[in-house]
Structure formats: structure tokens, C-alpha cells
Coordinates of C-alpha atoms in Angstrom, one line a residue:
M21 CA 95.6 99.8 126.8
I22 CA 95.2 97.2 124.0
L23 CA 92.0 95.6 123.0
P24 CA 91.3 91.8 122.7
S25 CA 91.2 90.6 119.2
Q26 CA 88.4 92.4 117.3
T27 CA 86.8 89.0 116.5
L28 CA 86.0 88.6 120.2
L29 CA 84.0 91.9 120.4
Q30 CA 80.2 91.8 120.0
P31 CA 78.5 94.3 117.6
A32 CA 77.1 96.3 120.5
D33 CA 80.6 96.8 121.9
R34 CA 81.8 98.0 118.4
L35 CA 79.0 100.5 117.6
I36 CA 79.8 104.0 119.0
V37 CA 76.9 106.4 118.8
G38 CA 78.0 110.0 118.5
L39 CA 76.0 112.3 120.8
D40 CA 76.5 115.2 118.4
V41 CA 73.9 117.5 119.9
S42 CA 74.2 120.9 121.5
D43 CA 72.5 120.4 124.9
R44 CA 72.4 117.9 127.6
R45 CA 68.7 117.3 127.6
S46 CA 68.8 116.2 124.0
A47 CA 71.6 113.8 124.8
E48 CA 69.7 112.3 127.8
S49 CA 66.7 111.8 125.6
I50 CA 68.7 109.9 122.9
V51 CA 70.4 107.7 125.5
A52 CA 67.0 106.9 127.1
E53 CA 65.5 106.1 123.6
L54 CA 68.3 103.8 122.7
G55 CA 68.3 102.0 126.1
D56 CA 70.3 98.8 126.4
T57 CA 70.7 98.5 122.6
V58 CA 73.6 100.9 122.6
R59 CA 76.5 100.5 125.0
V60 CA 79.1 103.0 123.8
Y61 CA 78.7 106.8 123.2
K62 CA 81.0 109.5 121.8
V63 CA 81.0 112.9 123.5
G64 CA 82.9 115.6 121.5
Y65 CA 83.2 119.4 121.6
Q66 CA 79.6 120.1 120.6
L67 CA 78.1 118.4 123.6
G68 CA 81.1 118.6 125.9
Y69 CA 81.2 122.4 125.9
A70 CA 77.4 122.5 126.4
G71 CA 77.3 120.7 129.8
G72 CA 78.2 117.4 128.4
L73 CA 81.4 116.9 130.5
D74 CA 79.2 116.4 133.6
F75 CA 77.0 114.1 131.6
V76 CA 80.1 111.9 130.9
G77 CA 80.2 110.9 134.5
E78 CA 76.6 110.0 134.5
L79 CA 77.0 107.8 131.5
V80 CA 80.0 106.0 133.1
R81 CA 78.0 105.5 136.3
A82 CA 75.1 104.1 134.3
G83 CA 77.4 101.4 132.9
K84 CA 77.9 102.9 129.5
R85 CA 81.4 103.1 127.8
V86 CA 82.3 106.7 126.8
F87 CA 84.5 107.8 124.0
L88 CA 85.6 111.3 124.9
D89 CA 86.6 112.8 121.6
L90 CA 88.7 115.9 122.4
K91 CA 91.5 115.4 119.8
L92 CA 94.2 116.9 122.1
H93 CA 97.0 118.7 120.4
D94 CA 99.4 120.8 122.6
I95 CA 102.8 120.8 124.1
G96 CA 103.9 117.4 125.5
N97 CA 103.6 118.3 129.2
I98 CA 100.0 119.7 128.8
V99 CA 98.9 116.6 126.8
E100 CA 100.4 114.2 129.3
K101 CA 98.6 115.8 132.2
G102 CA 95.4 116.2 130.2
I103 CA 95.3 112.5 129.4
A104 CA 96.0 111.6 133.0
G105 CA 93.0 113.8 134.0
I106 CA 90.8 112.2 131.4
A107 CA 91.8 108.7 132.6
G108 CA 90.5 109.7 136.0
L109 CA 87.1 110.3 134.6
G110 CA 86.6 106.6 134.0
V111 CA 86.0 107.0 130.2
A112 CA 87.0 104.1 127.9
M113 CA 88.6 106.0 125.0
T114 CA 89.9 109.4 124.1
T115 CA 91.7 111.0 121.1
V116 CA 94.8 113.0 120.3
H117 CA 96.1 114.2 117.0
A118 CA 98.7 111.9 115.4
T119 CA 101.8 114.0 115.8
P120 CA 104.8 112.1 117.3
Q121 CA 105.4 114.5 120.3
V122 CA 101.7 114.5 121.2
M123 CA 101.3 110.8 120.9
R124 CA 104.4 110.0 123.1
A125 CA 103.1 112.4 125.8
A126 CA 99.6 110.8 125.6
A127 CA 101.1 107.3 126.0
R128 CA 102.9 108.5 129.2
G129 CA 99.7 110.1 130.5
A130 CA 97.7 106.9 130.0
E131 CA 100.3 104.6 131.4
G132 CA 98.9 102.3 134.1
S133 CA 95.3 103.2 133.4
G134 CA 92.5 101.5 131.5
L135 CA 92.2 104.4 129.1
L136 CA 92.5 103.6 125.4
V137 CA 94.2 106.5 123.6
L138 CA 93.4 106.8 119.9
A139 CA 95.5 108.7 117.4
V140 CA 93.5 110.7 114.8
T141 CA 95.3 110.3 111.5
V142 CA 93.4 112.3 108.8
L143 CA 89.9 113.7 109.5
T144 CA 87.3 111.9 107.4
S145 CA 86.0 115.3 106.2
L146 CA 89.3 116.1 104.4
S147 CA 89.6 115.5 100.7
E148 CA 92.8 115.3 98.7
D149 CA 92.3 118.9 97.7
D150 CA 92.0 119.9 101.4
L151 CA 95.3 118.1 102.2
R152 CA 97.1 119.9 99.3
E153 CA 95.7 123.2 100.6
M154 CA 97.2 122.4 104.0
G155 CA 100.6 121.9 102.4
H156 CA 100.7 118.0 102.4
T157 CA 102.3 116.4 99.4
E158 CA 101.2 112.9 100.4
T159 CA 97.8 111.4 99.5
A160 CA 95.4 110.8 102.4
A161 CA 96.2 107.1 102.3
A162 CA 99.9 107.6 102.5
L163 CA 99.6 110.1 105.3
V164 CA 97.4 107.8 107.3
E165 CA 99.9 104.9 106.9
R166 CA 102.8 107.1 108.0
R167 CA 101.0 108.4 111.0
T168 CA 99.8 104.9 111.9
R169 CA 103.4 103.7 112.0
Q170 CA 104.4 106.6 114.2
A171 CA 101.5 105.9 116.5
M172 CA 102.7 102.3 117.0
E173 CA 106.2 103.6 117.7
A174 CA 104.8 106.0 120.3
G175 CA 102.8 103.2 122.1
I176 CA 99.3 104.4 121.2
G177 CA 96.5 101.9 121.6
G178 CA 94.6 102.5 118.5
I179 CA 93.9 104.6 115.4
V180 CA 91.1 106.7 114.1
A181 CA 90.9 106.7 110.3
S182 CA 88.3 106.6 107.6
A183 CA 87.0 103.1 106.7
A184 CA 88.7 103.6 103.3
E185 CA 92.0 103.3 105.0
A186 CA 91.0 100.6 107.6
A187 CA 92.5 97.7 105.7
A188 CA 95.9 99.3 105.4
V189 CA 95.8 100.4 109.0
R190 CA 94.8 96.9 110.2
A191 CA 97.8 95.5 108.3
I192 CA 100.1 97.8 110.2
V193 CA 98.7 97.5 113.7
G194 CA 97.8 93.8 113.8
P195 CA 94.7 92.2 115.3
D196 CA 94.8 93.5 118.8
R197 CA 94.7 97.3 118.3
A198 CA 91.6 99.4 117.9
V199 CA 90.8 100.8 114.5
V200 CA 88.0 103.3 114.9
T201 CA 86.2 104.5 111.8
P202 CA 84.0 107.6 111.6
G203 CA 82.1 108.5 108.5
I204 CA 79.9 105.4 108.5
R205 CA 76.8 105.7 106.4
P206 CA 74.3 102.9 105.9
A207 CA 73.4 102.3 102.2
G208 CA 71.2 105.1 101.0
S209 CA 72.3 107.6 103.6
A210 CA 73.6 111.1 102.7
A211 CA 77.3 111.5 103.1
G212 CA 76.9 115.0 104.6
D213 CA 80.2 116.7 105.3
Q214 CA 82.2 113.4 105.1
T215 CA 84.2 112.6 102.0
R216 CA 85.6 109.1 102.7
V217 CA 82.6 107.0 103.8
M218 CA 81.6 103.3 103.9
T219 CA 78.7 101.2 105.0
P220 CA 78.9 99.3 108.3
R221 CA 79.3 96.0 106.5
E222 CA 82.1 97.3 104.4
A223 CA 83.9 98.9 107.3
I224 CA 83.9 95.7 109.4
A225 CA 85.1 93.7 106.5
A226 CA 87.9 96.2 106.0
G227 CA 89.2 95.6 109.5
A228 CA 87.5 98.3 111.6
S229 CA 87.1 97.3 115.3
H230 CA 84.6 100.2 116.1
L231 CA 82.3 102.2 114.0
V232 CA 81.3 105.8 114.9
V233 CA 77.7 106.6 113.8
G234 CA 76.0 109.9 114.4
R235 CA 73.5 111.4 112.0
P236 CA 72.2 108.2 110.5
I237 CA 70.9 107.3 114.0
L238 CA 70.3 110.7 115.5
D239 CA 68.3 112.0 112.5
A240 CA 66.3 108.8 111.9
P241 CA 62.6 109.0 112.6
D242 CA 63.0 105.8 114.7
R243 CA 66.5 106.0 116.3
L244 CA 66.2 102.6 118.0
A245 CA 65.2 100.9 114.8
A246 CA 68.1 102.6 113.0
A247 CA 70.6 101.5 115.6
R248 CA 69.3 97.9 115.5
A249 CA 69.6 97.9 111.7
I250 CA 73.2 99.0 111.9
L251 CA 74.0 96.4 114.5
A252 CA 72.4 93.7 112.4
E253 CA 74.5 94.7 109.4
M254 CA 77.6 94.7 111.5
A255 CA 76.9 91.2 112.7

């Protein structure tokens, strides 16, 4: 699946709130608090393995778009079947690690469905020192660009990268592919465990189609006000 040009998306379609909590009741409370202001939610390991996979179906039935962030990385046959199963859940987006074999299998698994498969290039928590420790000789930026080109060759619908690499990724993928950027921090927010962060305004200007925001909303004293402030900055 390929998106319409990012310029046609409304801010509420581009903000993804990460439900990074450890129990379903907390997730339900957050969704109720944010109401119609937030349309897209990310469910990852933390919530997914704590009863959140059942909650995904409820979100879909309630008209929310769900980004199921599982970062699949396995042999091709398993990835292909796993992606086909995820497509059957009715979620909008999911992730795989950006290795060529995995991406080709994921593209096959999503074929004919409305599922947008995103390739995770380099985690936003990784620094240059971390990459060297892992054995990479490329910089984060160079590694992201190489993996982005491989994702396009594999037929993947979009890319997950830090906002710092969004402009370079956008130049490679063109206007109609998703560029999803985690590590978004409004001005004055703590970076936490993220190392390559940007504000919402900067990320949109750099070419991001979607922004993933977790703690700046979840930890805010008024979550609804925090979400609205981010949407206003995106606009």
C-alpha cells in the first residue's frame, strides 16, 4: 500500500500516539481521554504482550487506525505468513526490520491487502557509538539511506527513521511513501532514551508523513491539551 501525497493528509491523520503502557486498562483510559482528537495509535511489545493484541481489534472496530509495531525479523516464510496474518487484523500499519530478505517476504505477505508495511532502518535510540559496537562501519545517516534504497527495491510502502534522516529518506522515496519518525519531542521536552530527536514542526518540515509521540503526551498532566498542542504545531 502507498499513501496519497503527504500534503493531502490532515495533522490528525499524521499524529500517531504510542500506547506505551503495560496494561490494557491504562490504554483504554488514554484513548478515552484523547477522544476524537487522536485518530491513530501505536501498539508495540509493551502493551501487545499485556493483553493489547485483543485491544487492537477494539480500536479498529471503534474507527481508529492502528500501527502494530512488532518489528518482525525472521526467516522469509515466517515473515510472509506473519504479515498476512497481521493484514487480517484490519490494522493500518506494521513494521519489519530493514533487511532485504525480510522486506521482500513482508511485501509478498501484504500483497493485495490495505496494510502499509514500514521498514525500520536504524532505531532512534542508537547512537553512532552504538552502531560501531554492533559492527557497523557506516554512519547512522549512511546506513539509513542504504536500507531505504533496499526497501524501495523490495516494494515496501514506507520507512521508519529518525527525523534527523527524514529529508534524505524523502528524497529517495518520493512524495507518496510514508516516512514515519519516532523520537519526536516538543520544545522543552526531555529526550529520554532517544538520541536523534526533533520537534514536530522540524520533523514535518524535513519530510515526515507521520510522527510517533509517546511520553510527551502520556506523561503530560493534561494529555488532551498536549496532543492538541502537537497537532497545532504540525499544522
